[in-house]
PDB file of C-alpha atoms in Angstrom:
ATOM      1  CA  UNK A 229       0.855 -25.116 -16.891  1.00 63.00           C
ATOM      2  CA  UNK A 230       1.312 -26.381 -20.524  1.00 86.00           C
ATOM      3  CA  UNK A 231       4.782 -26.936 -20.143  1.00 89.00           C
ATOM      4  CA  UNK A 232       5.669 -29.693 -18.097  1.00 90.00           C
ATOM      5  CA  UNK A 233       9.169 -30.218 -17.033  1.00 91.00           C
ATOM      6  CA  UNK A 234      10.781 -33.881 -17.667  1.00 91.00           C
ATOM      7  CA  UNK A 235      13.765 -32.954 -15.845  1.00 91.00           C
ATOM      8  CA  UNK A 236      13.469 -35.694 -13.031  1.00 90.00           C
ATOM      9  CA  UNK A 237      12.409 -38.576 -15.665  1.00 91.00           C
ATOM     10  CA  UNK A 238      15.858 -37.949 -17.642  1.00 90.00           C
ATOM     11  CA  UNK A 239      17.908 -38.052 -14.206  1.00 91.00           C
ATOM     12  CA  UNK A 240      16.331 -40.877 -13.362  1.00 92.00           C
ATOM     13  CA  UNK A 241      17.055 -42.788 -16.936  1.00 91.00           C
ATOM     14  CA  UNK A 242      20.813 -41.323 -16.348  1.00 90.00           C
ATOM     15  CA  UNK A 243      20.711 -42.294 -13.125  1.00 91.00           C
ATOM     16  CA  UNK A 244      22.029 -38.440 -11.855  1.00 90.00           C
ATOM     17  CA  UNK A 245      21.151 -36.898  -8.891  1.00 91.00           C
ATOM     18  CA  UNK A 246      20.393 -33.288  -8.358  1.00 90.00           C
ATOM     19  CA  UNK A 247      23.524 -32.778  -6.521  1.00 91.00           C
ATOM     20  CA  UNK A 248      25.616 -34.088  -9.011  1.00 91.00           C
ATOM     21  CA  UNK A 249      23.480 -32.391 -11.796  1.00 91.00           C
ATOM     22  CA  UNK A 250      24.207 -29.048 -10.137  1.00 91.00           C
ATOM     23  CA  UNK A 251      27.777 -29.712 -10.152  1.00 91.00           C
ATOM     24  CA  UNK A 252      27.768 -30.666 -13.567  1.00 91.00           C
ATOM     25  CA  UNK A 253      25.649 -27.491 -15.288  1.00 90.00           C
ATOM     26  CA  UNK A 254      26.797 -24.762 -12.248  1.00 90.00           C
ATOM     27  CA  UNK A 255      23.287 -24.179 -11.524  1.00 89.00           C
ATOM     28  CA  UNK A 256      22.198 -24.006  -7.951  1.00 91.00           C
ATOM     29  CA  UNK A 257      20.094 -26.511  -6.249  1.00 91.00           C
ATOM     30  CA  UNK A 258      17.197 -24.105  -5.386  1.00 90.00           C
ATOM     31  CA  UNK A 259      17.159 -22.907  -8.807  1.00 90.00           C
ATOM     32  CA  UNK A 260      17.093 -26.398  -9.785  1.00 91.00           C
ATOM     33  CA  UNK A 261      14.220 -27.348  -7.327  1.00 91.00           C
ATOM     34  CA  UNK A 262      12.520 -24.672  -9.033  1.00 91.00           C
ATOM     35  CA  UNK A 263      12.736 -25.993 -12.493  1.00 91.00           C
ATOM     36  CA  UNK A 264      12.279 -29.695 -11.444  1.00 89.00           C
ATOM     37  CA  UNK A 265       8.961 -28.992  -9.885  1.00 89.00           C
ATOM     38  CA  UNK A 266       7.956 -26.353 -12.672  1.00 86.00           C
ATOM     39  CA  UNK A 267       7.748 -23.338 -10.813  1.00 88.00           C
ATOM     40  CA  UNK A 268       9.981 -22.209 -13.495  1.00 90.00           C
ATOM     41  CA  UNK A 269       8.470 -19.243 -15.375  1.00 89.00           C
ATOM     42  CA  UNK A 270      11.358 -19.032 -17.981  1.00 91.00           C
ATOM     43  CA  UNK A 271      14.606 -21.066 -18.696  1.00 92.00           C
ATOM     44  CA  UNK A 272      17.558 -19.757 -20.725  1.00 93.00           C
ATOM     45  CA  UNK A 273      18.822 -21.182 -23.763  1.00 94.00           C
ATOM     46  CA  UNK A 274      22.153 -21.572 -21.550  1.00 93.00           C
ATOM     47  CA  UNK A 275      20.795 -23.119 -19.095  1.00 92.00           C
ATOM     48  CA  UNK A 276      18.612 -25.683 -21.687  1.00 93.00           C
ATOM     49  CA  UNK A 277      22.097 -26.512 -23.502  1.00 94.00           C
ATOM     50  CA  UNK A 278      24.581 -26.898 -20.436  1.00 93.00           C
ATOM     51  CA  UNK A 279      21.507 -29.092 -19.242  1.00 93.00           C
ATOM     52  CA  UNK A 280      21.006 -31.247 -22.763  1.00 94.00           C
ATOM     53  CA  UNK A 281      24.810 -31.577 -22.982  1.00 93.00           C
ATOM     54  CA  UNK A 282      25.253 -33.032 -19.129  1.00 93.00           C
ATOM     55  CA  UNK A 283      22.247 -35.262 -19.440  1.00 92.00           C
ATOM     56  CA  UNK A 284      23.111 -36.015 -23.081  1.00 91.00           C
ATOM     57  CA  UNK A 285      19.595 -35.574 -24.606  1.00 92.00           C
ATOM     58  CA  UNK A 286      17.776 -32.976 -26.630  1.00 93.00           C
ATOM     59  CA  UNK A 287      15.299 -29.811 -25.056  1.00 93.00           C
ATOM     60  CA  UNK A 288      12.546 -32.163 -26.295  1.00 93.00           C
ATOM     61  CA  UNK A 289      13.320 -34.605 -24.064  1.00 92.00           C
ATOM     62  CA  UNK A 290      13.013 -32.171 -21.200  1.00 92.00           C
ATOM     63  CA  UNK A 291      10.754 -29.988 -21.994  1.00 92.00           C
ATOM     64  CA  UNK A 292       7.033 -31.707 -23.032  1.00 91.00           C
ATOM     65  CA  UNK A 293       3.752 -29.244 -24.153  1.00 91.00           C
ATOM     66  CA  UNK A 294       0.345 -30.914 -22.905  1.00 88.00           C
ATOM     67  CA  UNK A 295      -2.872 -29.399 -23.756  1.00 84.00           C
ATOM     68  CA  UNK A 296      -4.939 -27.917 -21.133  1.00 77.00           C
ATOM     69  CA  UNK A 297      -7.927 -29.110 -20.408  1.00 70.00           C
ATOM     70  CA  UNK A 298     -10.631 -26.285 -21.183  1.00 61.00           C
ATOM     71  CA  UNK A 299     -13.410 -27.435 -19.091  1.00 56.00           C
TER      72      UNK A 299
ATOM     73  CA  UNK B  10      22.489   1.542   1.152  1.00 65.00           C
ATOM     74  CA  UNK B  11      24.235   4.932   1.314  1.00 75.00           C
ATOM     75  CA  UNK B  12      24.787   6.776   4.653  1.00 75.00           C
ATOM     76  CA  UNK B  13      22.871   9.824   3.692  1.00 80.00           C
ATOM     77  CA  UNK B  14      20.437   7.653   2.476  1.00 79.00           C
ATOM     78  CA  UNK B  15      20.096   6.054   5.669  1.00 82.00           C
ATOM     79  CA  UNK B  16      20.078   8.625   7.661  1.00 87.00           C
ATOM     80  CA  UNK B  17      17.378  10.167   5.802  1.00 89.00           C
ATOM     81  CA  UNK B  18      15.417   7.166   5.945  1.00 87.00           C
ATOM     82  CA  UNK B  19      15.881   7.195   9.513  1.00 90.00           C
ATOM     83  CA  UNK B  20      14.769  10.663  10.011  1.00 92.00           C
ATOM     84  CA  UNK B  21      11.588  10.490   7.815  1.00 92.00           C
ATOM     85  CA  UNK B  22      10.816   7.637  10.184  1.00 92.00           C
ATOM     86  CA  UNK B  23      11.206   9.750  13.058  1.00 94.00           C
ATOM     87  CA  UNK B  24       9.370  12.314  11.092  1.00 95.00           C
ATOM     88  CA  UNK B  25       6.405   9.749  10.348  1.00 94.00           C
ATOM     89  CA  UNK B  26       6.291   9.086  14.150  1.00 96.00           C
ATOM     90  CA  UNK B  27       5.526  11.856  15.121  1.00 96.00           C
ATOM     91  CA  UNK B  28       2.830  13.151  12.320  1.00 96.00           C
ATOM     92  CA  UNK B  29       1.271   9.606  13.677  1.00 96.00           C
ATOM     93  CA  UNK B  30       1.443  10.329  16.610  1.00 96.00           C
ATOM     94  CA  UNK B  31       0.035  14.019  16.083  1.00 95.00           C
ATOM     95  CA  UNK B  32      -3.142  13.061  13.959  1.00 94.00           C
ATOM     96  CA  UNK B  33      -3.856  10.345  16.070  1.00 95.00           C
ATOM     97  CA  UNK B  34      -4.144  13.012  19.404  1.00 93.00           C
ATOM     98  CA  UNK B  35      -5.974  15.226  16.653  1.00 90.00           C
ATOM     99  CA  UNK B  36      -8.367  12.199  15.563  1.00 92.00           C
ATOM    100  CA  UNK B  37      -9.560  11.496  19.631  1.00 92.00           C
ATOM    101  CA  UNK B  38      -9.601  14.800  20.935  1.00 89.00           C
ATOM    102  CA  UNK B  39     -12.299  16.165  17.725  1.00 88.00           C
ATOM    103  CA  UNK B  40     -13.703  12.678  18.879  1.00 89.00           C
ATOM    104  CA  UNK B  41     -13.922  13.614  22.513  1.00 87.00           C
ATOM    105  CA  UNK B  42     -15.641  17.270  20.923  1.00 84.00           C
ATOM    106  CA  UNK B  43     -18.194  15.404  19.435  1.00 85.00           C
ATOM    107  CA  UNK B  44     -18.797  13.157  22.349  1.00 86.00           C
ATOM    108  CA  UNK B  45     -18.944  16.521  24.634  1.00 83.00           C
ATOM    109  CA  UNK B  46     -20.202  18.664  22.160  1.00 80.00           C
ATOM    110  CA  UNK B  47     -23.638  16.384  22.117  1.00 79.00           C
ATOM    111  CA  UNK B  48     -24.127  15.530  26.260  1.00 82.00           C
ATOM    112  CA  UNK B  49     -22.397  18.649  27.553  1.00 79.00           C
ATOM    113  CA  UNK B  50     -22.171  21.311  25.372  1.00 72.00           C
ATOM    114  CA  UNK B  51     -21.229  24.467  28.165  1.00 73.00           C
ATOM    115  CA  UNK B  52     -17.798  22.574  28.239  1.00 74.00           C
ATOM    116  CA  UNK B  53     -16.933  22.601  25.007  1.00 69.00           C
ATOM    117  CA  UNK B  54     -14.724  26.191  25.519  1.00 69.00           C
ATOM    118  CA  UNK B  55     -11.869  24.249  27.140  1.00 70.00           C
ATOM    119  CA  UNK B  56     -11.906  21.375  25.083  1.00 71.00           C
ATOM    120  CA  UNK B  57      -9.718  20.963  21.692  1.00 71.00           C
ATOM    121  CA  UNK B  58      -9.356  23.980  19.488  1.00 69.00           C
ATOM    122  CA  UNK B  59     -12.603  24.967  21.139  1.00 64.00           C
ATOM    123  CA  UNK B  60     -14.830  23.568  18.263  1.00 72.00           C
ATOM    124  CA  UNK B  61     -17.851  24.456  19.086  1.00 72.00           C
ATOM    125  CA  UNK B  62     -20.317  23.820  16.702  1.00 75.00           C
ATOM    126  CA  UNK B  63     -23.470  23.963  18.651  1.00 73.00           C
ATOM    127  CA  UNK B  64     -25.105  26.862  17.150  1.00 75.00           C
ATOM    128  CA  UNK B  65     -24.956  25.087  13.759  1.00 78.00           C
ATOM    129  CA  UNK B  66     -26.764  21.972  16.166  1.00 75.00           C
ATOM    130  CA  UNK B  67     -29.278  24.365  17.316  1.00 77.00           C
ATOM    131  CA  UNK B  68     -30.049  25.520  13.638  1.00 78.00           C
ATOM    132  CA  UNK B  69     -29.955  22.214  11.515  1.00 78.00           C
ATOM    133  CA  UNK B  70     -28.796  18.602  13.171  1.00 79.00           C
ATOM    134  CA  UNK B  71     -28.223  17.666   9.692  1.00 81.00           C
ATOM    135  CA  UNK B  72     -25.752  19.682   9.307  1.00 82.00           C
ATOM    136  CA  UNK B  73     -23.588  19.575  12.313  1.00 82.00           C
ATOM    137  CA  UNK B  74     -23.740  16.087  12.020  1.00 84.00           C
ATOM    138  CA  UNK B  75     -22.667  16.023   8.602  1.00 86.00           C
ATOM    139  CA  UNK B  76     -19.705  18.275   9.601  1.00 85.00           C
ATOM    140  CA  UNK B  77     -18.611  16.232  12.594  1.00 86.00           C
ATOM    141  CA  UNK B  78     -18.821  13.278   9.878  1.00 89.00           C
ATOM    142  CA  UNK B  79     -16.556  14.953   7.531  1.00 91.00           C
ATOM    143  CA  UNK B  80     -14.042  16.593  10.576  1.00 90.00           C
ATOM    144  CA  UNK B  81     -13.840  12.936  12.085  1.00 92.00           C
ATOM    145  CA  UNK B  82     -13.433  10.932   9.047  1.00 94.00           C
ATOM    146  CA  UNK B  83     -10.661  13.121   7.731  1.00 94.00           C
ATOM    147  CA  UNK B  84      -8.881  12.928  10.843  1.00 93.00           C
ATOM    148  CA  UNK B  85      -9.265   9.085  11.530  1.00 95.00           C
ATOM    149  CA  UNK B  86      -8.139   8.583   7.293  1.00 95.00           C
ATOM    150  CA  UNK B  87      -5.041  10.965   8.168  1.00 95.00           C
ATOM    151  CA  UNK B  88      -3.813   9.265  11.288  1.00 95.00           C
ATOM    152  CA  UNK B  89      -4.810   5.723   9.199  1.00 96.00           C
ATOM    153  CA  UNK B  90      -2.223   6.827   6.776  1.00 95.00           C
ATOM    154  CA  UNK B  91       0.180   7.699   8.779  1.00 95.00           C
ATOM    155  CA  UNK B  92       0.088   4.319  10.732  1.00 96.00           C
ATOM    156  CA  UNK B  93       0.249   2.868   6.463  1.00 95.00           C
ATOM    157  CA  UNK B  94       3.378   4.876   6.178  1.00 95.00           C
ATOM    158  CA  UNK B  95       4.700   3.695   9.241  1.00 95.00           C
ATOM    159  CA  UNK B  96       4.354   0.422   8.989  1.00 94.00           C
ATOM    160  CA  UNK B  97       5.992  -0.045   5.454  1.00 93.00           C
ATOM    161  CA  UNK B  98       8.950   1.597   6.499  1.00 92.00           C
ATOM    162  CA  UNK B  99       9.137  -0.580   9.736  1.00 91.00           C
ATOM    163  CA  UNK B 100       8.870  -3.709   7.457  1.00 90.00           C
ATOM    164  CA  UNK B 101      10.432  -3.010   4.410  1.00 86.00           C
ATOM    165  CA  UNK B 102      13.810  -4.278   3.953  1.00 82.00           C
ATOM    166  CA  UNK B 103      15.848  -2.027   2.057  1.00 79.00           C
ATOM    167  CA  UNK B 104      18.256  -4.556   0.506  1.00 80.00           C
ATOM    168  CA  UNK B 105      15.266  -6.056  -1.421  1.00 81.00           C
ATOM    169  CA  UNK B 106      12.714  -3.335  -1.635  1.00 83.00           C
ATOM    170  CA  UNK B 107      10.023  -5.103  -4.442  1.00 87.00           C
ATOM    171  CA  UNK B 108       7.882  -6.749  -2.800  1.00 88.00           C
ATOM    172  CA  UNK B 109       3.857  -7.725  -3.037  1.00 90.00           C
ATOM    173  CA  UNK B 110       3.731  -6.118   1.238  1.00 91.00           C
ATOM    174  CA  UNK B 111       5.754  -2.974  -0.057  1.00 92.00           C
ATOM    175  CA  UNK B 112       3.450  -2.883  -3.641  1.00 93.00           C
ATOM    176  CA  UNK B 113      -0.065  -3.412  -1.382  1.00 94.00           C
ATOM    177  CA  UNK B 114       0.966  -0.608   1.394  1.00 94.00           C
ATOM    178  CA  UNK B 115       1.974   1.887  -1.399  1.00 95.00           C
ATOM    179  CA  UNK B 116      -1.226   1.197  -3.471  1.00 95.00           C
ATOM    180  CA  UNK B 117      -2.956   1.379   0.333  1.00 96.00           C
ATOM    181  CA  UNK B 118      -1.626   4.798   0.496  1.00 96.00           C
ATOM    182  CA  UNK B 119      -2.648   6.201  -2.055  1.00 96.00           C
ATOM    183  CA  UNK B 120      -5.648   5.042  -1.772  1.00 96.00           C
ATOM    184  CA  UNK B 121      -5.942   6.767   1.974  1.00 96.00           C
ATOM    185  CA  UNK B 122      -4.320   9.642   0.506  1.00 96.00           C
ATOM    186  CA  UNK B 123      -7.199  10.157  -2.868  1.00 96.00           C
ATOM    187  CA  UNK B 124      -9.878   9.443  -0.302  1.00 96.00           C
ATOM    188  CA  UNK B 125      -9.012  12.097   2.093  1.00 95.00           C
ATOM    189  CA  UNK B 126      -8.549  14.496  -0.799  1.00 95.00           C
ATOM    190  CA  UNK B 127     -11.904  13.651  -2.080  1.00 95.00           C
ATOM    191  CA  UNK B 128     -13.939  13.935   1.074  1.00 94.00           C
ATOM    192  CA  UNK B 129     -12.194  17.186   1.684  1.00 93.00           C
ATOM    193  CA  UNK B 130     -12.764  18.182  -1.509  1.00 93.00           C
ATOM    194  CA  UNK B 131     -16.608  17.371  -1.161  1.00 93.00           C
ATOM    195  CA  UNK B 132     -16.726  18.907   2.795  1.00 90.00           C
ATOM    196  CA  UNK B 133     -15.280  22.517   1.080  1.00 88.00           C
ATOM    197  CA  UNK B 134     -17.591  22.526  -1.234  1.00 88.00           C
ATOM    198  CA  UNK B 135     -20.844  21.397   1.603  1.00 86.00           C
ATOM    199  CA  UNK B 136     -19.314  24.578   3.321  1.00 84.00           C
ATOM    200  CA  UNK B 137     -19.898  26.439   0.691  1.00 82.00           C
ATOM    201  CA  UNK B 138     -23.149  25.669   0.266  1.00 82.00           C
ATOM    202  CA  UNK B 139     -24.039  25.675   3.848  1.00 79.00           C
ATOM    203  CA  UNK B 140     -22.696  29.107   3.827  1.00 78.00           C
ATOM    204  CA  UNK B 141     -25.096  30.444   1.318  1.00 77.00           C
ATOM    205  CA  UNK B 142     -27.620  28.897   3.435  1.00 74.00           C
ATOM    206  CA  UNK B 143     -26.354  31.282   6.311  1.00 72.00           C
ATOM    207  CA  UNK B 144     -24.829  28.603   8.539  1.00 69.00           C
ATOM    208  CA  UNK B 145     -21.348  30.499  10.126  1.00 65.00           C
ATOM    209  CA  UNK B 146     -18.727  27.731   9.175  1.00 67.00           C
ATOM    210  CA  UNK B 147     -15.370  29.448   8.350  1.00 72.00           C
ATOM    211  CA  UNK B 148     -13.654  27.876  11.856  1.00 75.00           C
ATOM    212  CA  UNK B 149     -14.077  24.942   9.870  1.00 78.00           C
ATOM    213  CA  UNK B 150     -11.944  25.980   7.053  1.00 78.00           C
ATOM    214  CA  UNK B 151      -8.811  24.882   8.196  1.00 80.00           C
ATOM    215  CA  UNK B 152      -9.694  21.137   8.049  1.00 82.00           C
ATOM    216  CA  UNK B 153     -10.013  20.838   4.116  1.00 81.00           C
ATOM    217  CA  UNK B 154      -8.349  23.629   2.827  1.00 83.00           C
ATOM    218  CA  UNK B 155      -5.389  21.138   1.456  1.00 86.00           C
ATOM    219  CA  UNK B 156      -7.652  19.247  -0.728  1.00 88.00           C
ATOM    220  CA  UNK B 157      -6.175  19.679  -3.980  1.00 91.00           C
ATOM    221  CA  UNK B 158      -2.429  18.660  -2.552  1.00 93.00           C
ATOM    222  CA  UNK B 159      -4.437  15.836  -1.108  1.00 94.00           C
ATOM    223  CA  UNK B 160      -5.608  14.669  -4.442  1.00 95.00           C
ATOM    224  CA  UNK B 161      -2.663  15.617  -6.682  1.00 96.00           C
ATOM    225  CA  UNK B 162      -0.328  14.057  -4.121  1.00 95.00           C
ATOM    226  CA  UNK B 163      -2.483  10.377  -4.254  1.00 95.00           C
ATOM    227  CA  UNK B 164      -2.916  10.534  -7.688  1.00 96.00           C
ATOM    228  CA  UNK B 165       1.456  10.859  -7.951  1.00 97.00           C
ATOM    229  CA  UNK B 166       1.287   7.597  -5.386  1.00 96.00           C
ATOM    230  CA  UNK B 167      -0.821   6.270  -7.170  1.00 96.00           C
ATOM    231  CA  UNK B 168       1.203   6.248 -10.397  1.00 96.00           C
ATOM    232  CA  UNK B 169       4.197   5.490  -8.186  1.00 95.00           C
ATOM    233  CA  UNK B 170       2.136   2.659  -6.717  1.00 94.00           C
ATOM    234  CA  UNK B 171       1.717   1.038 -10.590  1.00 95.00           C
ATOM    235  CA  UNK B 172       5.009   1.400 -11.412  1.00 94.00           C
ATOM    236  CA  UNK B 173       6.285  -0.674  -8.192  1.00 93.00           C
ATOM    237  CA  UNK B 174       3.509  -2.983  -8.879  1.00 93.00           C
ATOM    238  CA  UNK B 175       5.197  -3.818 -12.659  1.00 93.00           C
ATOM    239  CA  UNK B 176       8.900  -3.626 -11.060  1.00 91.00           C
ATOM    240  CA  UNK B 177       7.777  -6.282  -8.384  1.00 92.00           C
ATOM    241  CA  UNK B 178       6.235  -8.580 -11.417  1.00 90.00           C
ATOM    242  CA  UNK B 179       9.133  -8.189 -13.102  1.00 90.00           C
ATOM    243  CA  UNK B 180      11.880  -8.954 -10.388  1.00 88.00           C
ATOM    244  CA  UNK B 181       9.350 -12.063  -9.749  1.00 87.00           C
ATOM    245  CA  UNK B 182      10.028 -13.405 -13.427  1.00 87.00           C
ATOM    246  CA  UNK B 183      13.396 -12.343 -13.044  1.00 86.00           C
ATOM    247  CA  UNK B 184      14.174 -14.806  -9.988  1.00 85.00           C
ATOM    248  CA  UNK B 185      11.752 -17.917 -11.612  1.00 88.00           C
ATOM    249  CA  UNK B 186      14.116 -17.726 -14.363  1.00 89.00           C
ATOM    250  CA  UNK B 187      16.606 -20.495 -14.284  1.00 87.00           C
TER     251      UNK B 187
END
């Protein structure tokens, strides 16, 4: 997919686990699974701002577009 | 789920059963006809609504064996859907009913369902031909007649069938949202 998920490489610089990031934002773990390993097909703008404002960072920083390769 | 709900479920189950159940017996006795009606014709009088089609066999092989093709495939289709039927409402769990296995056996259905409409559709009007032709065949009525409720129920399946299809991409987004 184009849009590749940065979640783990901002938990690792803040040094958060998923456990305690689910705590934090009130998201469940599966759920979080799902958007760590970009299963995700859609995130809400809720979920993108409780997760900026616990990880203190901007959506940029999580979310990253990469060109496909067309061949 | 409601209790009359549930109970209606159950019964249409039941229901299903027994329709299976009923083609199926249909399906291997015209089976057993053909079987009979081809090595030992003289017993064909106590067989299975006594089908006996061997003056047609005597006048054109062609054509008893196209109506034999058209009598068994119908039946064999009918008791296939049946079996479709059944088994979706074995599997199907009611608390979460949209699903890809609940999409596939509806579209499967109606698929079974347009088929047998067409081919009995297309054996009515062989009859009617064959007819002209001076070949006796009004026994045979009985086994397309329902045709056109054969066709107009698939194609309502069928439409049922796309609309489950988009509801089951839909509640797919709907949990990959986070």
């Amino acid at each position: 997919m184009a849009i590749i998920v940065n979640l783990d490489v901002m938990m690792a610089k803040r040094k958060m686990s998923l456990n305690e990031l689910s705590e934090k934002v009130g998201l469940t773990l599966s759920n979080l699974s799902i958007l760590k390993t970009g299963k995700a097909k859609a995130i809400r703008f809720s979920t993108l701002e409780a997760i900026c404002k616990v990880l203190e960072c901007q959506p940029g920083d999580i979310l990253e577009f990469v060109e496909e390769d067309r061949d | 789920m409601s209790k009359t709900n549930n109970f209606v479920f159950w019964a249409l189950y039941s229901v299903a059963w027994i329709i299976f159940v009923g083609l199926s017996i249909e399906a291997g006795g015209l089976l057993v006809n053909f079987i009979i009606s081809l090595y030992k014709p003289e017993l064909i009088q106590s067989l299975y609504q006594k089908l006996d089609l061997t003056e047609i066999y005597k006048e054109s092989r062609l054509a008893f064996f196209c109506y034999y093709s058209f009598i068994l495939t119908i039946a064999i289709l009918k008791a296939c859907l049946f079996y479709t039927v059944i088994r979706l409402m074995h599997t199907m769990d009611m608390s979460k009913p949209f699903s890809d296995f609940v999409a596939k056996q509806i579209a499967l259905i109606s698929y079974y369902t347009l088929v047998i409409g067409f081919l009995s559709y297309l054996a009515h009007q062989v009859t009617k031909t064959m007819m002209h032709h001076g070949l006796v065949t009004d026994k045979l009525r009985p086994f397309w007649e329902d045709s056109d409720a054969y066709i107009l129920m698939g194609g309502v399946v069928y439409i049922i069938g796309v609309i489950f299809r988009k509801g089951v991409a839909i509640q797919n987004e709907n949990d990959l949202t986070v």
